[in-house]
Coordinates of C-alpha atoms in Angstrom, one line a residue:
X16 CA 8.9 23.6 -47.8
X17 CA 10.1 27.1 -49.6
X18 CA 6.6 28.0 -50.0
X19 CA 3.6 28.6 -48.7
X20 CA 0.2 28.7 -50.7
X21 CA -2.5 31.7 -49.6
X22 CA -5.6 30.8 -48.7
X23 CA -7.9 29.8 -51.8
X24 CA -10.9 32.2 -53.1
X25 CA -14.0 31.8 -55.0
X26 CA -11.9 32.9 -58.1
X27 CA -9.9 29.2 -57.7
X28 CA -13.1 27.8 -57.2
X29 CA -14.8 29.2 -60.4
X30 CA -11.6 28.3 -62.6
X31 CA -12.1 24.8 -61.6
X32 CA -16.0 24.6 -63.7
X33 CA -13.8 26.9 -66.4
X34 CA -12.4 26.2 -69.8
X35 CA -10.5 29.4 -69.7
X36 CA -7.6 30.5 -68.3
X37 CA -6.9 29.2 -64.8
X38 CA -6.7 31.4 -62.2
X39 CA -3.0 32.3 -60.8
X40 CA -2.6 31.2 -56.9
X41 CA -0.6 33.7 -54.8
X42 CA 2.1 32.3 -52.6
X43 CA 3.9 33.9 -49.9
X44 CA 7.5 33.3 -48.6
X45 CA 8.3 29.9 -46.7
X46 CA 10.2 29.5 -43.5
X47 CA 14.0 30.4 -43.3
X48 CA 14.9 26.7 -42.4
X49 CA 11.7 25.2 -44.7
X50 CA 10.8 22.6 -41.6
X51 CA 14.2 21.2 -42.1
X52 CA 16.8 21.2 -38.3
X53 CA 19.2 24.4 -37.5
X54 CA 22.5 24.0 -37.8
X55 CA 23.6 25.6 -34.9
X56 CA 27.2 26.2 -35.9
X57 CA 26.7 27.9 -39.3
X58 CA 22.9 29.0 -38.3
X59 CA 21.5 27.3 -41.6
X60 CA 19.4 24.4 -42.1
X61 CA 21.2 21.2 -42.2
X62 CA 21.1 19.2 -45.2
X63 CA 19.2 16.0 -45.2
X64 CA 22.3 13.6 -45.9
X65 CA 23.7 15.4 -43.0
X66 CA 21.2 14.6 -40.5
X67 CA 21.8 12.1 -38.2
X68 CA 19.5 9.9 -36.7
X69 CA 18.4 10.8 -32.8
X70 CA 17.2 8.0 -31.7
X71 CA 19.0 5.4 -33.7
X72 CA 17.1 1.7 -33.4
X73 CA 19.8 -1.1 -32.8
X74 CA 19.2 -4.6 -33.6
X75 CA 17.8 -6.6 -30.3
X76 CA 20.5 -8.7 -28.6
X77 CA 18.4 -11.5 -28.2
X78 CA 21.0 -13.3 -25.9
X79 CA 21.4 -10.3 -23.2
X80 CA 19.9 -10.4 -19.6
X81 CA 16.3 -9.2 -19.7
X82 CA 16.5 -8.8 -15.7
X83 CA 19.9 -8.2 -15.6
X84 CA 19.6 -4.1 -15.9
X85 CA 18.4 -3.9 -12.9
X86 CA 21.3 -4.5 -11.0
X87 CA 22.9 -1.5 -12.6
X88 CA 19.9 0.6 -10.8
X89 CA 20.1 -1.5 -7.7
X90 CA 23.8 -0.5 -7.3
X91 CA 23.5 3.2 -8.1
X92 CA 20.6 3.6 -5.4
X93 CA 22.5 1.7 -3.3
X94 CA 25.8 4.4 -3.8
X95 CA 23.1 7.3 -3.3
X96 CA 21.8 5.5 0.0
X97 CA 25.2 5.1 1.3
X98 CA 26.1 9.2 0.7
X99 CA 23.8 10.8 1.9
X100 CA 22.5 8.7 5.1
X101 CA 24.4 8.7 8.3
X102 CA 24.8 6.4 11.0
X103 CA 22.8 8.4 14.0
X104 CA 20.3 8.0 15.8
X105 CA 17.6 9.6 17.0
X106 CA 16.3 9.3 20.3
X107 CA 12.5 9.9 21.6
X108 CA 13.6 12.8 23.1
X109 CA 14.7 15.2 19.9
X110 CA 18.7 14.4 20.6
X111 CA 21.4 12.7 18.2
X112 CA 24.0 9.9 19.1
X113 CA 25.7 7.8 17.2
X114 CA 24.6 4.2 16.4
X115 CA 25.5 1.4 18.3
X116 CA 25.8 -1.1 15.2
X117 CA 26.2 -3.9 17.6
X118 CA 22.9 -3.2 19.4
X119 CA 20.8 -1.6 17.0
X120 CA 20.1 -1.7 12.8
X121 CA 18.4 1.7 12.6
X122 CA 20.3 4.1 10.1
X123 CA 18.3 7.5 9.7
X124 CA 19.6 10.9 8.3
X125 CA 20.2 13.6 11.3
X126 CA 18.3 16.2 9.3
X127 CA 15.4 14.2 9.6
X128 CA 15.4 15.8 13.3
X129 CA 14.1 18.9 12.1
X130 CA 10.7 17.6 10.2
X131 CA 8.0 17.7 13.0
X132 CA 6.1 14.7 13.4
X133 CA 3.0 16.8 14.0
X134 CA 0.5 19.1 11.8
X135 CA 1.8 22.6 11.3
X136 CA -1.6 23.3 12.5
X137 CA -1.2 21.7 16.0
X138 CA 0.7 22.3 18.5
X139 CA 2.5 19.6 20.7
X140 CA 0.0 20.2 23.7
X141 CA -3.0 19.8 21.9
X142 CA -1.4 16.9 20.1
X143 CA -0.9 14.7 23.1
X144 CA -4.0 15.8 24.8
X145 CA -5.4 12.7 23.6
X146 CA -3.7 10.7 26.0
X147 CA -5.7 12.6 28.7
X148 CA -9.3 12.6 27.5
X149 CA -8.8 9.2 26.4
X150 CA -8.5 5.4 28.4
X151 CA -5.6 4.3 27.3
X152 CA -5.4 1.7 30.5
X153 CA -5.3 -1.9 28.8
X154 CA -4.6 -5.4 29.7
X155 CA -3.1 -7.9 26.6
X156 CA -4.1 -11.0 25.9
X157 CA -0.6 -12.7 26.7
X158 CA -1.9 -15.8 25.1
X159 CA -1.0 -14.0 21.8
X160 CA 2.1 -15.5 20.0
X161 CA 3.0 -11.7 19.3
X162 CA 3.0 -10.6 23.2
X163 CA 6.2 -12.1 23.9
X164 CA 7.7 -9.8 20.8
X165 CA 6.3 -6.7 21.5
X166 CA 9.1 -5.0 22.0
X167 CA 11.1 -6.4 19.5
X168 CA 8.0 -4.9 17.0
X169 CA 9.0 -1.1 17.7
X170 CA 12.6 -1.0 18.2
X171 CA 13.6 -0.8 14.2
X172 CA 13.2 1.7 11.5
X173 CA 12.1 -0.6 9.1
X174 CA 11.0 -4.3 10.5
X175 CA 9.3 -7.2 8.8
X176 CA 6.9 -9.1 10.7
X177 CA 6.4 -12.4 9.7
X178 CA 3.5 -15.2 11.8
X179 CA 0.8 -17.3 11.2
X180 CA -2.7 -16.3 10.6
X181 CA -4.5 -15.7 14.3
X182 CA -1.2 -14.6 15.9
X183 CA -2.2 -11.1 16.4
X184 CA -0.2 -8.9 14.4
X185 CA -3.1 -7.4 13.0
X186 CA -4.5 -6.2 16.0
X187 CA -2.1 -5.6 18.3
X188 CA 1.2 -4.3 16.7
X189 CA -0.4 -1.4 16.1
X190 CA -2.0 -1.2 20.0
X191 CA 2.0 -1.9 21.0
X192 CA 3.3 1.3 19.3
X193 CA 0.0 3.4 20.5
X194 CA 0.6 2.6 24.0
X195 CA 4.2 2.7 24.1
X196 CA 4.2 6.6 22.5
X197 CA 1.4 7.2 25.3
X198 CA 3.3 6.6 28.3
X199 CA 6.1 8.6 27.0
X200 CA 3.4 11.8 26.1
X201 CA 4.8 11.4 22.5
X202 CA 3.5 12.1 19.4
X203 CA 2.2 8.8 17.6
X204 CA 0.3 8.6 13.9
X205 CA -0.3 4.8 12.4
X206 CA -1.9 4.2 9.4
X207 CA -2.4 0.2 9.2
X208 CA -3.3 -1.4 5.4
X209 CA -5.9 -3.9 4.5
X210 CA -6.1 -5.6 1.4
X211 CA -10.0 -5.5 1.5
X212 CA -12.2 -2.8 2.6
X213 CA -14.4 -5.3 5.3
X214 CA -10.9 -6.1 7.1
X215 CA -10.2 -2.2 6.9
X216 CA -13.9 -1.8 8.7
X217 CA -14.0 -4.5 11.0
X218 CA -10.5 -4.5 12.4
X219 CA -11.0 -0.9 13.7
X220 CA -14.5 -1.8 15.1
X221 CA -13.2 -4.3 17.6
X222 CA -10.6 -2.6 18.4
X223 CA -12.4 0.3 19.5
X224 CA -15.4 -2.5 20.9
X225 CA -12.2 -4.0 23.0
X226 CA -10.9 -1.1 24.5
X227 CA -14.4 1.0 24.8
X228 CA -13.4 4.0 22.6
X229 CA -16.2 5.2 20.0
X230 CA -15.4 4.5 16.3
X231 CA -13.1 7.7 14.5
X232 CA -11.9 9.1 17.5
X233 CA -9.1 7.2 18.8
X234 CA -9.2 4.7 16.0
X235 CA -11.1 5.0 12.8
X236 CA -10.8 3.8 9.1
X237 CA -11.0 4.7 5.8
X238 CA -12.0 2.8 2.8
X239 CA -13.1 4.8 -0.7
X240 CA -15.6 7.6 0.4
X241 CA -16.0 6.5 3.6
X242 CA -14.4 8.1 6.3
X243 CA -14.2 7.6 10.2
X244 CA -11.5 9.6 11.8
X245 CA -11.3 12.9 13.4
X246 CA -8.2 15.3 14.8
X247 CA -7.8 12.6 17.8
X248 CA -7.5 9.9 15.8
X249 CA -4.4 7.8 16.1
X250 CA -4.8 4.6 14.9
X251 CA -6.2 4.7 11.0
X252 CA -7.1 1.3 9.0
X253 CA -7.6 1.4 5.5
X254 CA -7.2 0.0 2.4
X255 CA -3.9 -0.2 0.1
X256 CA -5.4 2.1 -2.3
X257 CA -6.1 4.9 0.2
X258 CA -3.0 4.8 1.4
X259 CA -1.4 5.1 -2.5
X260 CA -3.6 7.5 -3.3
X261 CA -2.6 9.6 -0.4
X262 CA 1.3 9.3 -0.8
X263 CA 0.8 10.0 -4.7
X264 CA -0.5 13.3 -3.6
X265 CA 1.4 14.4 -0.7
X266 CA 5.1 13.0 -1.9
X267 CA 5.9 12.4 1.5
X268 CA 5.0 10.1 4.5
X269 CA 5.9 13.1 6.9
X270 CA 2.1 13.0 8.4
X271 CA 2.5 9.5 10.3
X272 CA 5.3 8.4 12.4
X273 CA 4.6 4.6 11.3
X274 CA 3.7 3.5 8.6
X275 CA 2.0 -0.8 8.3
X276 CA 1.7 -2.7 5.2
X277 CA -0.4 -6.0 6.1
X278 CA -0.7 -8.7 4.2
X279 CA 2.3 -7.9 1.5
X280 CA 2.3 -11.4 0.1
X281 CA -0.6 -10.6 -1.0
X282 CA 0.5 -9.2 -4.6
X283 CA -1.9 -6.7 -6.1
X284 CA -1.1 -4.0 -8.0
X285 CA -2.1 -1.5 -5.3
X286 CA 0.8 -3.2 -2.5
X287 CA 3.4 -3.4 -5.6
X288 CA 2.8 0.2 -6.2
X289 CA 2.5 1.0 -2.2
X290 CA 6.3 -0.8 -1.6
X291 CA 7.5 1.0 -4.1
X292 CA 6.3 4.5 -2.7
X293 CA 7.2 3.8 0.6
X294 CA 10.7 2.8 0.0
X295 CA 11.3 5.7 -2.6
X296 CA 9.6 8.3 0.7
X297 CA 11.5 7.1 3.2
X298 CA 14.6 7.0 1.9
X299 CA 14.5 10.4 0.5
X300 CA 12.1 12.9 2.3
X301 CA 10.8 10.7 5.3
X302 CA 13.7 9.1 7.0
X303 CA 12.5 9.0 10.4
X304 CA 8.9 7.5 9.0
X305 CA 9.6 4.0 10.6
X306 CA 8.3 1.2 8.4
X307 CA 6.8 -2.0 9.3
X308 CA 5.6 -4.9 7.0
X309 CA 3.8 -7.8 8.0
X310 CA 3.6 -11.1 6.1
X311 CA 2.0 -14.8 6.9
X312 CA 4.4 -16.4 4.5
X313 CA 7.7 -17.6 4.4
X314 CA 9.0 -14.8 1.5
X315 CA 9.7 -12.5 4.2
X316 CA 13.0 -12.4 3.0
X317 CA 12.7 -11.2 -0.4
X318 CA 10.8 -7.9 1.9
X319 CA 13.9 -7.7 4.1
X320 CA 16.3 -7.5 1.4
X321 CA 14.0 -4.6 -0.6
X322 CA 14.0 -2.8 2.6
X323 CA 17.6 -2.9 3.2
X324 CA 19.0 -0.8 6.0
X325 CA 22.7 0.6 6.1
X326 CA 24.9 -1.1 8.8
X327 CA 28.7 -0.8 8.8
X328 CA 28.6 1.0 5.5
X329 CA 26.8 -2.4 4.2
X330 CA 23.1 -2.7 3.0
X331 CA 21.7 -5.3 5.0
X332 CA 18.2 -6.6 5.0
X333 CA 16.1 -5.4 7.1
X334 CA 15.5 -7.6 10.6
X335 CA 13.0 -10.2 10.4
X336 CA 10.6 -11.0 13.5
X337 CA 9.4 -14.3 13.6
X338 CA 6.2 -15.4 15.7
X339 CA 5.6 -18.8 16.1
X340 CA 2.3 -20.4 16.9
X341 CA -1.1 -19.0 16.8
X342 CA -4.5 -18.4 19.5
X343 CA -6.5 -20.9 17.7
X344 CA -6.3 -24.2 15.4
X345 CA -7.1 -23.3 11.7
X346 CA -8.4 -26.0 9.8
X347 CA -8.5 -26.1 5.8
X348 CA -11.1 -27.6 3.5
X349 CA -10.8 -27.5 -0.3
X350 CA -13.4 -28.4 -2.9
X351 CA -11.5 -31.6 -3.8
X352 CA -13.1 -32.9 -0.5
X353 CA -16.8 -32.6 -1.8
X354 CA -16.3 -35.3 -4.8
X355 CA -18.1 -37.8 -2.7
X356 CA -21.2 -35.8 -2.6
X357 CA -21.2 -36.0 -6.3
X358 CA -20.0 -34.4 -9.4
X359 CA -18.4 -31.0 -9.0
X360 CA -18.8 -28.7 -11.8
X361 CA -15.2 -27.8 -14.0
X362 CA -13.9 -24.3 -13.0
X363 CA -11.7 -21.9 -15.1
X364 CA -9.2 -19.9 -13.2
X365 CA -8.5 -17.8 -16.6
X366 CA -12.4 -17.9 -16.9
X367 CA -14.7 -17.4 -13.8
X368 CA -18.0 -18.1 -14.4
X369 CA -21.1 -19.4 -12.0
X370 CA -22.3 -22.9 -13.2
X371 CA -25.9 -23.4 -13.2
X372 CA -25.2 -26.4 -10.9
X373 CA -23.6 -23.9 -8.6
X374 CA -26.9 -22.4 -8.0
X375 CA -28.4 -25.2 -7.3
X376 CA -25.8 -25.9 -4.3
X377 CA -26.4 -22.8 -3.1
X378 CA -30.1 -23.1 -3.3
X379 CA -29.6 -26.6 -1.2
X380 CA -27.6 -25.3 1.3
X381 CA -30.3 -22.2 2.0
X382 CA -32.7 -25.0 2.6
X383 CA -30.6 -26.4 4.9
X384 CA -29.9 -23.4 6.6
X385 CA -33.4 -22.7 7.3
X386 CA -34.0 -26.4 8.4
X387 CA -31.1 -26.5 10.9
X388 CA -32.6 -22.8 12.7
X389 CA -36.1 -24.4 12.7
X390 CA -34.9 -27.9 14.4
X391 CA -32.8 -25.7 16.8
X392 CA -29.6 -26.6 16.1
X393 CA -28.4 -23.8 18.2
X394 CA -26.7 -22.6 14.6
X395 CA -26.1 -18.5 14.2
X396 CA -25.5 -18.3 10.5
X397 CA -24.1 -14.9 9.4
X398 CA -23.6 -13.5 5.8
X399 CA -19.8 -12.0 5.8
X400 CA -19.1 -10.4 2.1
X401 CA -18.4 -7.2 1.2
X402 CA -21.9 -6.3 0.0
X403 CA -24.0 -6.3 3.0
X404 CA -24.1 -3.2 5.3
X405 CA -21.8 -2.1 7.9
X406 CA -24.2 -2.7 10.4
X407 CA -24.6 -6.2 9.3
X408 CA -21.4 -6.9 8.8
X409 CA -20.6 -6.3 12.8
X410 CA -23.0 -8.8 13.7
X411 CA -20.1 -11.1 12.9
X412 CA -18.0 -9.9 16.0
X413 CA -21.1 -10.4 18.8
X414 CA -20.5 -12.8 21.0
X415 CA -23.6 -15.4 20.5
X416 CA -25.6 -16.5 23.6
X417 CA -24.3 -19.7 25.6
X418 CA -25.0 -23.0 23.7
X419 CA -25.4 -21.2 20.0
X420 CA -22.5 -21.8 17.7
X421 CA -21.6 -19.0 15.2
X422 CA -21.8 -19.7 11.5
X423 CA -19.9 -17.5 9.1
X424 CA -20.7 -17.8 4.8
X425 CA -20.0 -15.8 2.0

């Protein structure tokens, strides 16, 4: 624009109800370049033929790789991995060796050395105190499949774990790493994901039932709003959120020494998110943050490979532990089973929705609840959802009295 028009009076107001002469509008002088881009050479505006377009649109090739861009990323990360890791170690005791490639596939950045593993705020004392006002004594249950691999479980910087439900690696990976820091006197910080808040509450609760420690000191949780941990707490369960949430807003991992993702295969958005944090963290500002991932499928590998560790100069994937077997025999049903009871109602994946029929099951089996306690079936039926109370919820982990069998619905 060369011109600007001055605000309008009631004289231009007037000569708009008026056969007489119209009022003149004032103008004032426009803008040197009149909206239009600076030249930067000659210092004038550029003319509009000679403007060229930014952000030119190109015709789609519709024939191109739609994945295949990110191997170009893949490779560049890959380049910056390789430059500025090297291949040292470093021991439990503060010192720095080289690798033994043959023996170990741990590659962690020296500098790392010098970020302390504890709050500024504490000192290394007061840090390990814990170890003293706490019981720490424990005896494992060795009929575990994960006992024989405990060691195996803390010896890598990153590790995928991969076993069957009810092998343990829940529970007691992260009671391995505790009492293995313990004995040395060493600093040790694990925060453990859950994919649901009740796992996040109830895994913590018998832990700390199993080894007699009161909820949040030692071990705690944290799911949403609620909270149980304190400054001696080592062991923290919680949900993939919390955990995401936290990372966002630090932009580091530097507050825990180890860092669990359960139940990856489970693909939410929260663990997509979470992998991606963590990798980005600890290969940038929390190398010595040692990673473990635990899975009860068989795409462990597609983990390994994500979480690639340097070896030779090489990306490798990152070691695999396998546990075989499991403390107790898991038997599936699936609804197909019930068609000889009758007609089962159609159901929607794309469009949940609760059949009237389906109340009418449930209503049936409440009756038969109720008969089965009266005639003394020696039946404990417990509700197990994530809408009852906490306190109800640990009713599930009492042991029943002799001859009562333990019922579990949701």
């Amino acid at each position: 624009m060369s011109r600007l028009a001055a605000p309008m009076n009631l004289d231009h107001v007037n000569s708009f109800f008026s056969l007489n002469k119209t009022a003149k509008l004032n103008t004032v002088p426009g803008t040197t370049l009149g909206g239009k881009r600076l030249d930067l050479k000659t210092g004038k505006a550029v003319k509009l033929g000679d403007y060229t377009t930014q952000n030119r649109r190109y015709a789609r090739d519709r024939n191109v790789d739609q994945q295949g861009y990110a191997k170009h990323y893949q490779k560049l990360e890959e380049e910056a991995l390789k430059s500025n890791f090297h291949e040292r170690l470093i021991l439990d005791d503060g010192r720095t060796e080289p690798i033994d490639l043959d023996a170990m596939s741990m590659s962690i950045d020296p500098e790392a050395a010098r970020i302390t593993q504890m709050p500024d705020s504490v000192t290394e004392e007061e840090a390990n105190r814990v170890y003293v006002n706490y019981n720490f004594r424990v005896e494992y249950d060795e009929n575990l499949a994960i006992y024989k691999s405990r060691q195996e479980a803390k010896s890598n910087q990153v590790t995928v774990i991969q076993g069957e439900t009810g092998s343990g690696k829940t529970t007691q990976v992260p009671q391995y790493i505790l009492d293995h820091y313990a004995k040395m006197n060493k600093y040790c910080n694990i925060i453990v994901t859950q994919p649901r808040r009740i796992a996040a509450m109830s895994i913590s609760r018998h832990i700390c039932s199993k080894r007699n420690w009161t909820l949040g000191h030692v071990c705690g949780y944290q799911v949403g709003m609620d909270k149980q941990s304190s400054q001696d707490t080592r062991l923290v369960y919680c949900t993939t959120g919390v955990l995401l949430q936290k990372l966002i807003s630090q932009k580091h991992m530097n507050n825990y020494t180890h860092v669990i993702l359960d139940e990856v295969h489970e693909r939410d958005q929260d663990m997509d998110f979470a992998l991606l944090v963590v990798k980005k963290l600890q290969r940038s500002n929390s190398r010595y943050v040692k990673i473990i991932l635990m899975s009860a499928t068989i795409e462990s590998n597609r983990f390994a490979r994500y979480f690639g560790v340097l070896i030779h100069g090489e990306l490798q994937a990152a070691p695999i532990l396998d546990i075989k077997g499991r403390a107790f025999t898991v038997q599936q049903f699936y609804l197909e089973s019930l068609q000889s009871l009758g007609k089962l109602p159609v159901l929607d994946i794309n469009e949940p929705t609760v059949e009237p029929q389906l109340y009418e099951i449930v209503k049936l089996l409440i009756q038969q609840f109720d008969n089965m306690e009266i005639q003394n079936y020696g039946l404990l039926l417990l509700p197990l959802h994530s809408s009852i109370t906490g306190e109800e919820q640990n009713r599930v982990f009492r042991k029943p009295e002799p001859g009562v069998r333990k019922v579990l619905y949701r």
